[in-house]
mmCIF file of C-alpha atoms (C1' of nucleotides) in Angstrom:
data_model
loop_
_atom_site.group_PDB
_atom_site.id
_atom_site.type_symbol
_atom_site.label_atom_id
_atom_site.label_comp_id
_atom_site.label_asym_id
_atom_site.label_seq_id
_atom_site.Cartn_x
_atom_site.Cartn_y
_atom_site.Cartn_z
ATOM 1 C CA UNK F 1 -25.226 -52.628 7.207
ATOM 2 C CA UNK F 2 -27.706 -53.899 9.739
ATOM 3 C CA UNK F 3 -29.124 -56.930 7.761
ATOM 4 C CA UNK F 4 -25.584 -57.870 6.520
ATOM 5 C CA UNK F 5 -24.235 -58.093 9.863
ATOM 6 C CA UNK F 6 -27.331 -59.784 11.452
ATOM 7 C CA UNK F 7 -27.351 -62.606 8.978
ATOM 8 C CA UNK F 8 -23.592 -63.016 9.428
ATOM 9 C CA UNK F 9 -24.072 -63.022 13.299
ATOM 10 C CA UNK F 10 -26.776 -65.814 12.957
ATOM 11 C CA UNK F 11 -24.485 -67.765 10.643
ATOM 12 C CA UNK F 12 -21.847 -67.606 13.343
ATOM 13 C CA UNK F 13 -23.925 -69.962 15.393
ATOM 14 C CA UNK F 14 -24.024 -72.391 12.669
ATOM 15 C CA UNK F 15 -24.742 -73.211 9.159
ATOM 16 C CA UNK F 16 -28.198 -72.100 7.954
ATOM 17 C CA UNK F 17 -30.351 -71.886 4.934
ATOM 18 C CA UNK F 18 -31.963 -68.618 3.807
ATOM 19 C CA UNK F 19 -35.415 -69.053 4.914
ATOM 20 C CA UNK F 20 -34.400 -70.092 8.341
ATOM 21 C CA UNK F 21 -32.357 -67.101 8.847
ATOM 22 C CA UNK F 22 -35.429 -64.998 8.226
ATOM 23 C CA UNK F 23 -37.418 -66.826 10.698
ATOM 24 C CA UNK F 24 -34.644 -66.613 13.443
ATOM 25 C CA UNK F 25 -33.993 -62.933 12.800
ATOM 26 C CA UNK F 26 -37.844 -62.220 13.167
ATOM 27 C CA UNK F 27 -38.116 -64.609 16.304
ATOM 28 C CA UNK F 28 -35.124 -62.515 18.130
ATOM 29 C CA UNK F 29 -36.317 -59.082 17.025
ATOM 30 C CA UNK F 30 -40.167 -59.536 16.983
ATOM 31 C CA UNK F 31 -42.430 -58.383 14.226
ATOM 32 C CA UNK F 32 -41.173 -54.804 14.624
ATOM 33 C CA UNK F 33 -38.706 -55.080 11.772
ATOM 34 C CA UNK F 34 -40.036 -57.465 9.261
ATOM 35 C CA UNK F 35 -37.368 -58.999 6.977
ATOM 36 C CA UNK F 36 -38.341 -59.523 3.325
ATOM 37 C CA UNK F 37 -37.167 -62.855 2.222
ATOM 38 C CA UNK F 38 -35.869 -61.628 -0.924
ATOM 39 C CA UNK F 39 -33.522 -59.524 0.899
ATOM 40 C CA UNK F 40 -32.135 -62.508 2.609
ATOM 41 C CA UNK F 41 -31.048 -64.050 -0.606
ATOM 42 C CA UNK F 42 -29.659 -60.827 -2.229
ATOM 43 C CA UNK F 43 -27.714 -60.320 1.075
ATOM 44 C CA UNK F 44 -26.362 -63.932 1.087
ATOM 45 C CA UNK F 45 -25.120 -63.482 -2.496
ATOM 46 C CA UNK F 46 -23.291 -60.402 -1.478
ATOM 47 C CA UNK F 47 -21.700 -62.007 1.547
ATOM 48 C CA UNK F 48 -20.701 -64.834 -0.598
ATOM 49 C CA UNK F 49 -19.246 -62.161 -3.067
ATOM 50 C CA UNK F 50 -17.284 -60.698 -0.024
ATOM 51 C CA UNK F 51 -15.945 -64.196 1.090
ATOM 52 C CA UNK F 52 -17.783 -63.749 4.268
ATOM 53 C CA UNK F 53 -19.954 -67.026 3.692
ATOM 54 C CA UNK F 54 -19.821 -69.909 1.524
ATOM 55 C CA UNK F 55 -22.670 -71.521 -0.227
ATOM 56 C CA UNK F 56 -22.702 -75.401 0.381
ATOM 57 C CA UNK F 57 -24.754 -77.386 -1.747
ATOM 58 C CA UNK F 58 -27.661 -79.117 -0.018
ATOM 59 C CA UNK F 59 -28.244 -80.722 3.403
ATOM 60 C CA UNK F 60 -30.352 -83.780 4.204
ATOM 61 C CA UNK F 61 -33.585 -81.877 3.484
ATOM 62 C CA UNK F 62 -32.291 -80.272 0.265
ATOM 63 C CA UNK F 63 -32.030 -76.773 1.863
ATOM 64 C CA UNK F 64 -29.314 -74.481 0.321
ATOM 65 C CA UNK F 65 -26.795 -74.109 3.271
ATOM 66 C CA UNK F 66 -24.527 -71.197 3.801
ATOM 67 C CA UNK F 67 -21.466 -71.521 6.145
ATOM 68 C CA UNK F 68 -19.631 -68.724 7.570
ATOM 69 C CA UNK F 69 -15.847 -68.174 6.673
ATOM 70 C CA UNK F 70 -12.899 -67.478 8.859
ATOM 71 C CA UNK F 71 -13.173 -63.893 7.355
ATOM 72 C CA UNK F 72 -16.753 -63.823 8.255
ATOM 73 C CA UNK F 73 -16.181 -64.826 11.885
ATOM 74 C CA UNK F 74 -13.573 -62.054 12.218
ATOM 75 C CA UNK F 75 -16.223 -59.597 10.850
ATOM 76 C CA UNK F 76 -18.846 -60.594 13.350
ATOM 77 C CA UNK F 77 -16.444 -60.352 16.212
ATOM 78 C CA UNK F 78 -15.443 -56.921 15.082
ATOM 79 C CA UNK F 79 -19.139 -55.944 14.727
ATOM 80 C CA UNK F 80 -20.008 -57.120 18.173
ATOM 81 C CA UNK F 81 -16.905 -55.594 19.775
ATOM 82 C CA UNK F 82 -17.122 -52.132 18.312
ATOM 83 C CA UNK F 83 -19.849 -49.705 19.474
ATOM 84 C CA UNK F 84 -22.389 -48.191 17.135
ATOM 85 C CA UNK F 85 -20.821 -44.898 16.229
ATOM 86 C CA UNK F 86 -22.683 -41.786 17.337
ATOM 87 C CA UNK F 87 -20.463 -39.617 15.312
ATOM 88 C CA UNK F 88 -22.774 -39.415 12.323
ATOM 89 C CA UNK F 89 -26.152 -40.469 13.712
ATOM 90 C CA UNK F 90 -28.896 -41.449 11.241
ATOM 91 C CA UNK F 91 -30.858 -38.562 9.930
ATOM 92 C CA UNK F 92 -34.119 -38.061 11.833
ATOM 93 C CA UNK F 93 -36.906 -37.368 9.319
ATOM 94 C CA UNK F 94 -39.222 -35.998 11.905
ATOM 95 C CA UNK F 95 -36.557 -33.557 13.245
ATOM 96 C CA UNK F 96 -35.670 -32.403 9.700
ATOM 97 C CA UNK F 97 -39.280 -31.971 8.864
ATOM 98 C CA UNK F 98 -39.931 -29.670 11.913
ATOM 99 C CA UNK F 99 -36.673 -27.726 11.542
ATOM 100 C CA UNK F 100 -37.287 -26.917 8.020
ATOM 101 C CA UNK F 101 -40.977 -26.351 8.424
ATOM 102 C CA UNK F 102 -40.111 -23.820 11.087
ATOM 103 C CA UNK F 103 -37.993 -21.593 8.629
ATOM 104 C CA UNK F 104 -40.502 -21.889 5.707
ATOM 105 C CA UNK F 105 -43.428 -19.719 5.131
ATOM 106 C CA UNK F 106 -46.803 -21.269 4.936
ATOM 107 C CA UNK F 107 -46.029 -24.358 7.028
ATOM 108 C CA UNK F 108 -48.298 -25.027 10.004
ATOM 109 C CA UNK F 109 -45.721 -26.415 12.251
ATOM 110 C CA UNK F 110 -48.277 -26.665 15.090
ATOM 111 C CA UNK F 111 -50.460 -28.951 13.075
ATOM 112 C CA UNK F 112 -47.541 -31.215 12.126
ATOM 113 C CA UNK F 113 -46.653 -31.439 15.951
ATOM 114 C CA UNK F 114 -50.241 -32.394 16.864
ATOM 115 C CA UNK F 115 -50.546 -34.922 13.994
ATOM 116 C CA UNK F 116 -47.397 -36.523 14.945
ATOM 117 C CA UNK F 117 -48.039 -36.777 18.597
ATOM 118 C CA UNK F 118 -51.266 -38.757 17.782
ATOM 119 C CA UNK F 119 -49.299 -41.097 15.569
ATOM 120 C CA UNK F 120 -46.505 -41.566 18.107
ATOM 121 C CA UNK F 121 -48.934 -42.119 21.094
ATOM 122 C CA UNK F 122 -50.771 -44.869 19.120
ATOM 123 C CA UNK F 123 -47.475 -46.454 18.302
ATOM 124 C CA UNK F 124 -46.572 -46.340 21.984
ATOM 125 C CA UNK F 125 -49.884 -48.179 22.925
ATOM 126 C CA UNK F 126 -49.088 -50.799 20.211
ATOM 127 C CA UNK F 127 -45.618 -51.323 21.567
ATOM 128 C CA UNK F 128 -46.918 -51.510 25.092
ATOM 129 C CA UNK F 129 -49.631 -53.996 24.212
ATOM 130 C CA UNK F 130 -47.114 -56.212 22.270
ATOM 131 C CA UNK F 131 -44.936 -56.011 25.151
ATOM 132 C CA UNK F 132 -47.735 -57.436 27.450
ATOM 133 C CA UNK F 133 -48.373 -59.922 24.953
ATOM 134 C CA UNK F 134 -44.777 -61.210 24.748
ATOM 135 C CA UNK F 135 -44.063 -64.173 26.947
ATOM 136 C CA UNK F 136 -42.228 -63.189 30.126
ATOM 137 C CA UNK F 137 -40.315 -66.595 30.002
ATOM 138 C CA UNK F 138 -36.603 -66.560 30.635
ATOM 139 C CA UNK F 139 -35.645 -67.891 27.256
ATOM 140 C CA UNK F 140 -32.861 -65.603 25.653
ATOM 141 C CA UNK F 141 -35.205 -65.105 22.596
ATOM 142 C CA UNK F 142 -38.016 -63.680 24.741
ATOM 143 C CA UNK F 143 -35.650 -61.492 26.468
ATOM 144 C CA UNK F 144 -34.263 -60.217 23.234
ATOM 145 C CA UNK F 145 -37.829 -59.443 21.950
ATOM 146 C CA UNK F 146 -38.654 -57.648 25.109
ATOM 147 C CA UNK F 147 -35.621 -55.529 24.739
ATOM 148 C CA UNK F 148 -36.336 -54.490 21.258
ATOM 149 C CA UNK F 149 -39.837 -53.425 22.235
ATOM 150 C CA UNK F 150 -38.395 -51.484 25.229
ATOM 151 C CA UNK F 151 -36.033 -49.808 22.883
ATOM 152 C CA UNK F 152 -38.898 -48.718 20.507
ATOM 153 C CA UNK F 153 -40.936 -47.654 23.701
ATOM 154 C CA UNK F 154 -38.088 -45.635 24.899
ATOM 155 C CA UNK F 155 -37.463 -43.956 21.598
ATOM 156 C CA UNK F 156 -41.123 -43.104 21.114
ATOM 157 C CA UNK F 157 -41.526 -41.608 24.587
ATOM 158 C CA UNK F 158 -38.544 -39.477 23.952
ATOM 159 C CA UNK F 159 -40.113 -38.402 20.688
ATOM 160 C CA UNK F 160 -43.423 -37.534 22.318
ATOM 161 C CA UNK F 161 -41.631 -35.571 25.033
ATOM 162 C CA UNK F 162 -39.473 -33.801 22.269
ATOM 163 C CA UNK F 163 -42.731 -32.876 20.536
ATOM 164 C CA UNK F 164 -44.121 -31.238 23.748
ATOM 165 C CA UNK F 165 -40.834 -29.140 23.930
ATOM 166 C CA UNK F 166 -41.024 -28.097 20.297
ATOM 167 C CA UNK F 167 -44.541 -26.870 20.843
ATOM 168 C CA UNK F 168 -43.370 -25.004 23.924
ATOM 169 C CA UNK F 169 -40.449 -23.379 22.011
ATOM 170 C CA UNK F 170 -42.922 -22.639 19.196
ATOM 171 C CA UNK F 171 -45.086 -20.489 21.486
ATOM 172 C CA UNK F 172 -41.941 -18.636 22.676
ATOM 173 C CA UNK F 173 -41.174 -17.821 18.997
ATOM 174 C CA UNK F 174 -44.740 -16.633 18.513
ATOM 175 C CA UNK F 175 -44.676 -14.391 21.648
ATOM 176 C CA UNK F 176 -40.949 -13.370 21.957
ATOM 177 C CA UNK F 177 -40.070 -12.289 25.453
ATOM 178 C CA UNK F 178 -38.662 -8.799 25.384
ATOM 179 C CA UNK N 1 -36.376 -39.869 1.209
ATOM 180 C CA UNK N 2 -35.174 -37.193 3.803
ATOM 181 C CA UNK N 3 -32.778 -35.364 1.443
ATOM 182 C CA UNK N 4 -35.001 -35.530 -1.460
ATOM 183 C CA UNK N 5 -37.861 -33.811 0.431
ATOM 184 C CA UNK N 6 -35.467 -31.552 2.238
ATOM 185 C CA UNK N 7 -34.161 -30.017 -0.870
ATOM 186 C CA UNK N 8 -37.604 -29.731 -2.454
ATOM 187 C CA UNK N 9 -38.838 -28.149 0.646
ATOM 188 C CA UNK N 10 -36.033 -25.605 0.510
ATOM 189 C CA UNK N 11 -36.863 -25.075 -3.211
ATOM 190 C CA UNK N 12 -40.342 -24.298 -2.293
ATOM 191 C CA UNK N 13 -39.310 -21.060 -0.769
ATOM 192 C CA UNK N 14 -37.630 -20.040 -4.021
ATOM 193 C CA UNK N 15 -35.475 -20.979 -6.824
ATOM 194 C CA UNK N 16 -31.847 -21.984 -5.671
ATOM 195 C CA UNK N 17 -28.638 -23.402 -6.959
ATOM 196 C CA UNK N 18 -26.981 -26.525 -5.666
ATOM 197 C CA UNK N 19 -24.386 -25.268 -3.415
ATOM 198 C CA UNK N 20 -26.731 -22.804 -1.586
ATOM 199 C CA UNK N 21 -29.146 -25.789 -0.965
ATOM 200 C CA UNK N 22 -26.355 -27.376 0.896
ATOM 201 C CA UNK N 23 -25.611 -24.223 2.842
ATOM 202 C CA UNK N 24 -29.217 -23.681 3.773
ATOM 203 C CA UNK N 25 -29.840 -27.285 4.793
ATOM 204 C CA UNK N 26 -26.913 -27.250 7.086
ATOM 205 C CA UNK N 27 -27.727 -23.959 8.466
ATOM 206 C CA UNK N 28 -31.070 -25.111 9.605
ATOM 207 C CA UNK N 29 -30.200 -28.474 10.839
ATOM 208 C CA UNK N 30 -26.663 -27.771 12.219
ATOM 209 C CA UNK N 31 -23.592 -29.669 11.689
ATOM 210 C CA UNK N 32 -25.082 -32.895 13.013
ATOM 211 C CA UNK N 33 -26.130 -34.313 9.560
ATOM 212 C CA UNK N 34 -23.624 -32.912 7.026
ATOM 213 C CA UNK N 35 -24.868 -33.034 3.509
ATOM 214 C CA UNK N 36 -22.322 -34.159 0.857
ATOM 215 C CA UNK N 37 -22.317 -31.613 -1.986
ATOM 216 C CA UNK N 38 -22.225 -34.529 -4.559
ATOM 217 C CA UNK N 39 -25.504 -35.977 -3.020
ATOM 218 C CA UNK N 40 -27.285 -32.517 -3.622
ATOM 219 C CA UNK N 41 -26.471 -32.587 -7.492
ATOM 220 C CA UNK N 42 -27.401 -36.247 -7.876
ATOM 221 C CA UNK N 43 -30.684 -35.696 -5.923
ATOM 222 C CA UNK N 44 -31.194 -32.580 -8.078
ATOM 223 C CA UNK N 45 -30.850 -34.760 -11.224
ATOM 224 C CA UNK N 46 -33.364 -37.202 -9.787
ATOM 225 C CA UNK N 47 -35.917 -34.516 -8.834
ATOM 226 C CA UNK N 48 -35.639 -33.106 -12.359
ATOM 227 C CA UNK N 49 -36.221 -36.648 -13.791
ATOM 228 C CA UNK N 50 -39.293 -36.926 -11.732
ATOM 229 C CA UNK N 51 -40.593 -33.516 -12.961
ATOM 230 C CA UNK N 52 -40.606 -32.166 -9.343
ATOM 231 C CA UNK N 53 -37.978 -29.416 -10.299
ATOM 232 C CA UNK N 54 -36.954 -27.891 -13.497
ATOM 233 C CA UNK N 55 -33.431 -26.722 -14.240
ATOM 234 C CA UNK N 56 -33.025 -23.215 -15.376
ATOM 235 C CA UNK N 57 -29.910 -21.893 -17.164
ATOM 236 C CA UNK N 58 -27.992 -19.347 -15.278
ATOM 237 C CA UNK N 59 -28.868 -16.416 -13.128
ATOM 238 C CA UNK N 60 -26.869 -13.226 -12.961
ATOM 239 C CA UNK N 61 -23.758 -14.709 -11.278
ATOM 240 C CA UNK N 62 -23.771 -17.812 -13.565
ATOM 241 C CA UNK N 63 -25.286 -20.164 -10.997
ATOM 242 C CA UNK N 64 -27.404 -23.159 -12.191
ATOM 243 C CA UNK N 65 -30.638 -22.466 -10.807
ATOM 244 C CA UNK N 66 -33.411 -24.963 -10.015
ATOM 245 C CA UNK N 67 -37.062 -24.056 -9.672
ATOM 246 C CA UNK N 68 -39.761 -26.179 -8.131
ATOM 247 C CA UNK N 69 -42.741 -27.371 -10.381
ATOM 248 C CA UNK N 70 -46.387 -27.443 -9.564
ATOM 249 C CA UNK N 71 -45.990 -31.327 -9.276
ATOM 250 C CA UNK N 72 -43.130 -30.507 -6.838
ATOM 251 C CA UNK N 73 -45.206 -28.131 -4.633
ATOM 252 C CA UNK N 74 -47.858 -30.732 -4.505
ATOM 253 C CA UNK N 75 -45.404 -33.159 -3.142
ATOM 254 C CA UNK N 76 -43.897 -30.676 -0.596
ATOM 255 C CA UNK N 77 -47.364 -30.000 0.777
ATOM 256 C CA UNK N 78 -48.265 -33.598 1.149
ATOM 257 C CA UNK N 79 -44.987 -34.231 2.842
ATOM 258 C CA UNK N 80 -45.409 -31.547 5.498
ATOM 259 C CA UNK N 81 -48.914 -32.444 6.074
ATOM 260 C CA UNK N 82 -48.430 -36.277 6.417
ATOM 261 C CA UNK N 83 -46.814 -37.434 9.745
ATOM 262 C CA UNK N 84 -43.855 -39.669 9.698
ATOM 263 C CA UNK N 85 -45.236 -43.226 9.622
ATOM 264 C CA UNK N 86 -44.252 -45.180 12.855
ATOM 265 C CA UNK N 87 -45.705 -48.356 11.061
ATOM 266 C CA UNK N 88 -42.320 -49.651 10.037
ATOM 267 C CA UNK N 89 -39.773 -47.691 12.210
ATOM 268 C CA UNK N 90 -36.168 -47.571 10.977
ATOM 269 C CA UNK N 91 -34.061 -50.604 12.293
ATOM 270 C CA UNK N 92 -32.101 -49.677 15.268
ATOM 271 C CA UNK N 93 -28.728 -51.122 14.846
ATOM 272 C CA UNK N 94 -27.868 -51.128 18.694
ATOM 273 C CA UNK N 95 -31.063 -52.941 19.458
ATOM 274 C CA UNK N 96 -30.536 -55.463 16.887
ATOM 275 C CA UNK N 97 -26.928 -55.957 18.103
ATOM 276 C CA UNK N 98 -27.831 -56.427 21.623
ATOM 277 C CA UNK N 99 -30.904 -58.646 20.860
ATOM 278 C CA UNK N 100 -28.947 -60.831 18.680
ATOM 279 C CA UNK N 101 -25.751 -60.950 20.942
ATOM 280 C CA UNK N 102 -28.195 -61.899 23.782
ATOM 281 C CA UNK N 103 -29.161 -65.139 21.916
ATOM 282 C CA UNK N 104 -25.832 -66.011 20.509
ATOM 283 C CA UNK N 105 -23.105 -67.990 22.570
ATOM 284 C CA UNK N 106 -19.829 -66.241 23.166
ATOM 285 C CA UNK N 107 -21.030 -62.777 22.878
ATOM 286 C CA UNK N 108 -20.157 -60.506 25.975
ATOM 287 C CA UNK N 109 -23.387 -58.355 26.005
ATOM 288 C CA UNK N 110 -22.403 -56.668 29.346
ATOM 289 C CA UNK N 111 -19.237 -55.267 27.618
ATOM 290 C CA UNK N 112 -21.039 -54.222 24.692
ATOM 291 C CA UNK N 113 -23.546 -52.235 26.808
ATOM 292 C CA UNK N 114 -20.740 -50.686 28.878
ATOM 293 C CA UNK N 115 -18.813 -49.643 25.677
ATOM 294 C CA UNK N 116 -21.856 -48.253 24.110
ATOM 295 C CA UNK N 117 -22.919 -46.176 27.171
ATOM 296 C CA UNK N 118 -19.470 -44.641 27.056
ATOM 297 C CA UNK N 119 -20.045 -43.653 23.514
ATOM 298 C CA UNK N 120 -23.481 -42.289 24.074
ATOM 299 C CA UNK N 121 -22.634 -40.377 27.055
ATOM 300 C CA UNK N 122 -19.799 -38.604 25.156
ATOM 301 C CA UNK N 123 -22.125 -37.835 22.445
ATOM 302 C CA UNK N 124 -24.504 -36.416 24.706
ATOM 303 C CA UNK N 125 -21.869 -33.979 26.085
ATOM 304 C CA UNK N 126 -20.943 -32.878 22.702
ATOM 305 C CA UNK N 127 -24.607 -32.297 21.886
ATOM 306 C CA UNK N 128 -25.069 -30.255 24.987
ATOM 307 C CA UNK N 129 -22.097 -28.268 24.447
ATOM 308 C CA UNK N 130 -23.090 -27.453 20.902
ATOM 309 C CA UNK N 131 -26.553 -26.401 22.316
ATOM 310 C CA UNK N 132 -24.884 -24.051 24.658
ATOM 311 C CA UNK N 133 -22.940 -22.609 21.910
ATOM 312 C CA UNK N 134 -25.858 -22.179 19.563
ATOM 313 C CA UNK N 135 -27.041 -18.615 19.576
ATOM 314 C CA UNK N 136 -30.231 -18.331 21.544
ATOM 315 C CA UNK N 137 -31.447 -15.568 19.236
ATOM 316 C CA UNK N 138 -35.138 -15.717 18.138
ATOM 317 C CA UNK N 139 -34.336 -16.174 14.383
ATOM 318 C CA UNK N 140 -36.253 -19.098 13.229
ATOM 319 C CA UNK N 141 -32.969 -20.949 11.831
ATOM 320 C CA UNK N 142 -31.507 -20.753 15.413
ATOM 321 C CA UNK N 143 -34.664 -22.193 16.915
ATOM 322 C CA UNK N 144 -34.500 -24.977 14.096
ATOM 323 C CA UNK N 145 -30.966 -25.686 15.093
ATOM 324 C CA UNK N 146 -31.712 -25.882 18.748
ATOM 325 C CA UNK N 147 -34.635 -28.282 18.073
ATOM 326 C CA UNK N 148 -32.378 -30.552 16.216
ATOM 327 C CA UNK N 149 -29.935 -30.699 18.931
ATOM 328 C CA UNK N 150 -32.581 -31.278 21.498
ATOM 329 C CA UNK N 151 -33.904 -34.060 19.398
ATOM 330 C CA UNK N 152 -30.400 -35.747 19.427
ATOM 331 C CA UNK N 153 -30.273 -35.070 23.161
ATOM 332 C CA UNK N 154 -33.495 -36.697 23.858
ATOM 333 C CA UNK N 155 -32.865 -39.651 21.795
ATOM 334 C CA UNK N 156 -29.371 -40.292 23.339
ATOM 335 C CA UNK N 157 -30.788 -39.979 26.723
ATOM 336 C CA UNK N 158 -33.425 -42.495 26.006
ATOM 337 C CA UNK N 159 -30.615 -44.783 24.648
ATOM 338 C CA UNK N 160 -28.631 -44.427 27.676
ATOM 339 C CA UNK N 161 -31.617 -45.192 29.909
ATOM 340 C CA UNK N 162 -32.574 -48.168 27.665
ATOM 341 C CA UNK N 163 -28.945 -49.656 28.217
ATOM 342 C CA UNK N 164 -29.310 -49.368 31.928
ATOM 343 C CA UNK N 165 -32.632 -51.376 31.539
ATOM 344 C CA UNK N 166 -30.801 -53.825 29.361
ATOM 345 C CA UNK N 167 -28.147 -54.384 31.902
ATOM 346 C CA UNK N 168 -30.605 -54.857 34.626
ATOM 347 C CA UNK N 169 -32.476 -57.485 32.628
ATOM 348 C CA UNK N 170 -29.212 -59.133 31.861
ATOM 349 C CA UNK N 171 -28.512 -59.837 35.479
ATOM 350 C CA UNK N 172 -32.220 -61.220 35.819
ATOM 351 C CA UNK N 173 -31.291 -63.676 32.973
ATOM 352 C CA UNK N 174 -28.158 -64.671 34.839
ATOM 353 C CA UNK N 175 -29.706 -65.008 38.194
ATOM 354 C CA UNK N 176 -33.223 -66.229 37.343
ATOM 355 C CA UNK N 177 -35.578 -65.649 40.099
ATOM 356 C CA UNK N 178 -37.133 -69.024 41.052
ATOM 357 C "C1'" DA L 1 2.195 -18.799 -3.292
ATOM 358 C "C1'" DC L 2 -0.869 -21.486 -0.819
ATOM 359 C "C1'" DA L 3 -5.056 -22.674 1.752
ATOM 360 C "C1'" DG L 4 -9.716 -22.636 1.795
ATOM 361 C "C1'" DC L 5 -14.180 -21.832 0.261
ATOM 362 C "C1'" DC L 6 -17.403 -21.365 -3.670
ATOM 363 C "C1'" DA L 7 -19.228 -24.022 -7.295
ATOM 364 C "C1'" DT L 8 -20.579 -27.930 -10.637
ATOM 365 C "C1'" DG L 9 -20.643 -32.002 -11.843
ATOM 366 C "C1'" DT L 10 -19.834 -37.477 -12.965
ATOM 367 C "C1'" DA L 11 -18.826 -42.548 -12.287
ATOM 368 C "C1'" DA L 12 -18.938 -46.158 -9.486
ATOM 369 C "C1'" DC L 13 -20.697 -48.258 -5.762
ATOM 370 C "C1'" DT L 14 -23.452 -49.571 -1.341
ATOM 371 C "C1'" DT L 15 -27.350 -51.260 1.141
ATOM 372 C "C1'" DG L 16 -31.934 -51.895 1.049
ATOM 373 C "C1'" DT L 17 -36.607 -52.702 -1.185
ATOM 374 C "C1'" DT L 18 -40.136 -54.473 -4.156
ATOM 375 C "C1'" DA L 19 -42.302 -57.214 -7.633
ATOM 376 C "C1'" DC L 20 -42.242 -61.248 -9.936
ATOM 377 C "C1'" DA L 21 -41.697 -66.341 -10.889
ATOM 378 C "C1'" DT L 22 -41.835 -70.972 -9.317
ATOM 379 C "C1'" DG L 23 -42.969 -74.999 -6.852
ATOM 380 C "C1'" DA L 24 -43.283 -78.186 -2.616
ATOM 381 C "C1'" DT L 25 -45.686 -79.088 1.717
ATOM 382 C "C1'" DT L 26 -48.848 -78.544 5.172
ATOM 383 C "C1'" DT L 27 -53.055 -76.982 7.145
ATOM 384 C "C1'" DT L 28 -57.887 -75.871 7.052
ATOM 385 C "C1'" DA C 1 -60.126 -77.915 -2.948
ATOM 386 C "C1'" DA C 2 -58.221 -73.772 -1.281
ATOM 387 C "C1'" DA C 3 -55.235 -71.149 1.529
ATOM 388 C "C1'" DA C 4 -51.161 -70.821 4.039
ATOM 389 C "C1'" DT C 5 -46.568 -71.576 4.920
ATOM 390 C "C1'" DC C 6 -41.917 -73.109 3.408
ATOM 391 C "C1'" DA C 7 -38.407 -72.471 0.131
ATOM 392 C "C1'" DT C 8 -35.417 -70.376 -3.679
ATOM 393 C "C1'" DG C 9 -34.411 -67.336 -6.428
ATOM 394 C "C1'" DT C 10 -34.030 -63.023 -10.154
ATOM 395 C "C1'" DA C 11 -34.710 -58.294 -12.064
ATOM 396 C "C1'" DA C 12 -35.250 -53.773 -11.663
ATOM 397 C "C1'" DC C 13 -34.868 -50.008 -9.012
ATOM 398 C "C1'" DA C 14 -34.404 -46.382 -5.163
ATOM 399 C "C1'" DA C 15 -31.697 -43.587 -2.007
ATOM 400 C "C1'" DG C 16 -27.633 -42.431 -0.298
ATOM 401 C "C1'" DT C 17 -22.375 -42.371 -0.293
ATOM 402 C "C1'" DT C 18 -17.728 -41.499 -1.798
ATOM 403 C "C1'" DA C 19 -14.149 -40.351 -4.674
ATOM 404 C "C1'" DC C 20 -12.503 -37.952 -8.397
ATOM 405 C "C1'" DA C 21 -12.070 -34.109 -11.905
ATOM 406 C "C1'" DT C 22 -12.503 -29.297 -12.627
ATOM 407 C "C1'" DG C 23 -11.984 -24.481 -11.863
ATOM 408 C "C1'" DG C 24 -12.729 -19.580 -10.039
ATOM 409 C "C1'" DC C 25 -12.363 -16.622 -6.222
ATOM 410 C "C1'" DT C 26 -10.737 -14.922 -1.633
ATOM 411 C "C1'" DG C 27 -7.962 -14.140 2.307
ATOM 412 C "C1'" DT C 28 -3.508 -14.773 4.551
#
DNA sequence: ACAGCCATGTAACTTGTTACATGATTTT
DNA sequence: AAAATCATGTAACAAGTTACATGGCTGT
């Protein structure tokens, strides 16, 4: 539901055409989450189907403009005002992999942890570099991109620390304290 | 692809029937990620379609048994031996919401942050309680469940700290340093 | 008798993803 | 002249989710 709501939120600011929605989304969230342009058009079709936006012919330059409806505005407001539910957190593929690997014979969990730590630390460096390269202006879009990068950095740091903990717990399992 | 691979991984240990796969998955990952039983059967159908498992009539008790194929075993091995890619991290709905909210007029980002912090801290308490209640035996399945809870705890802690940072950055934006 | 778990499935649906086709305009 | 970007769309598909239907078996 992220893309759906994101496009709707951007349309809340004013009528836009598809390609511009893609640009604006990426401008605000950075290159971390690229948005396939095809996805934009299919999502717009579905938003229109659900009466959240209306397709309007063409503007001066011949662009196909979409305008948010009253129902769409209600939807955006309720999206922004309701917190992201932590009742059913998204499945964490890494955690699942380690948890299952631990209980299955013939899986070298230690090797998985080490390989993953390498990947995560490299990702962390990339994010940190991207963060340095992001203009520290005080334009909202810059701040937005910084926040997204910070979020990825925090998440990845937590992942690395979790991997360390897993490794420690793994040793406990190998040498169980009597 | 998580569920697909999880079921395949469990079948790697030996032939199973659908309902048992659900139980074993939840036994190892805890109640954090419930697995809808319907999902198990549809996923098994698709695994069979892709020649990763084979449906075998019935065992002694009349259960519909699935057995992993050679192709399936290859798939499981490559899943366990390849790290989770951080090249295209899953979209973080919370980060998107804040980033967009920051650039849009009429969105009270401060309120979002506070509401979200409340939700996250409550989730953190629930996870911590669940962790205390989880048997600290040295059975692999217990360790697995502990690791999953630790993962959720680490992630949520990181989220709370990130929210604090967002709040601080928000004030900077409101009172830009000359 | 009733609730709850065990057990198997189907149908309809959602979001998201990719590949493809097409063409105009702009930059190198 | 060629490459890149702007711009719109369609078709096919994947994974995941829910609701529904069905029935046996077990414990209270």
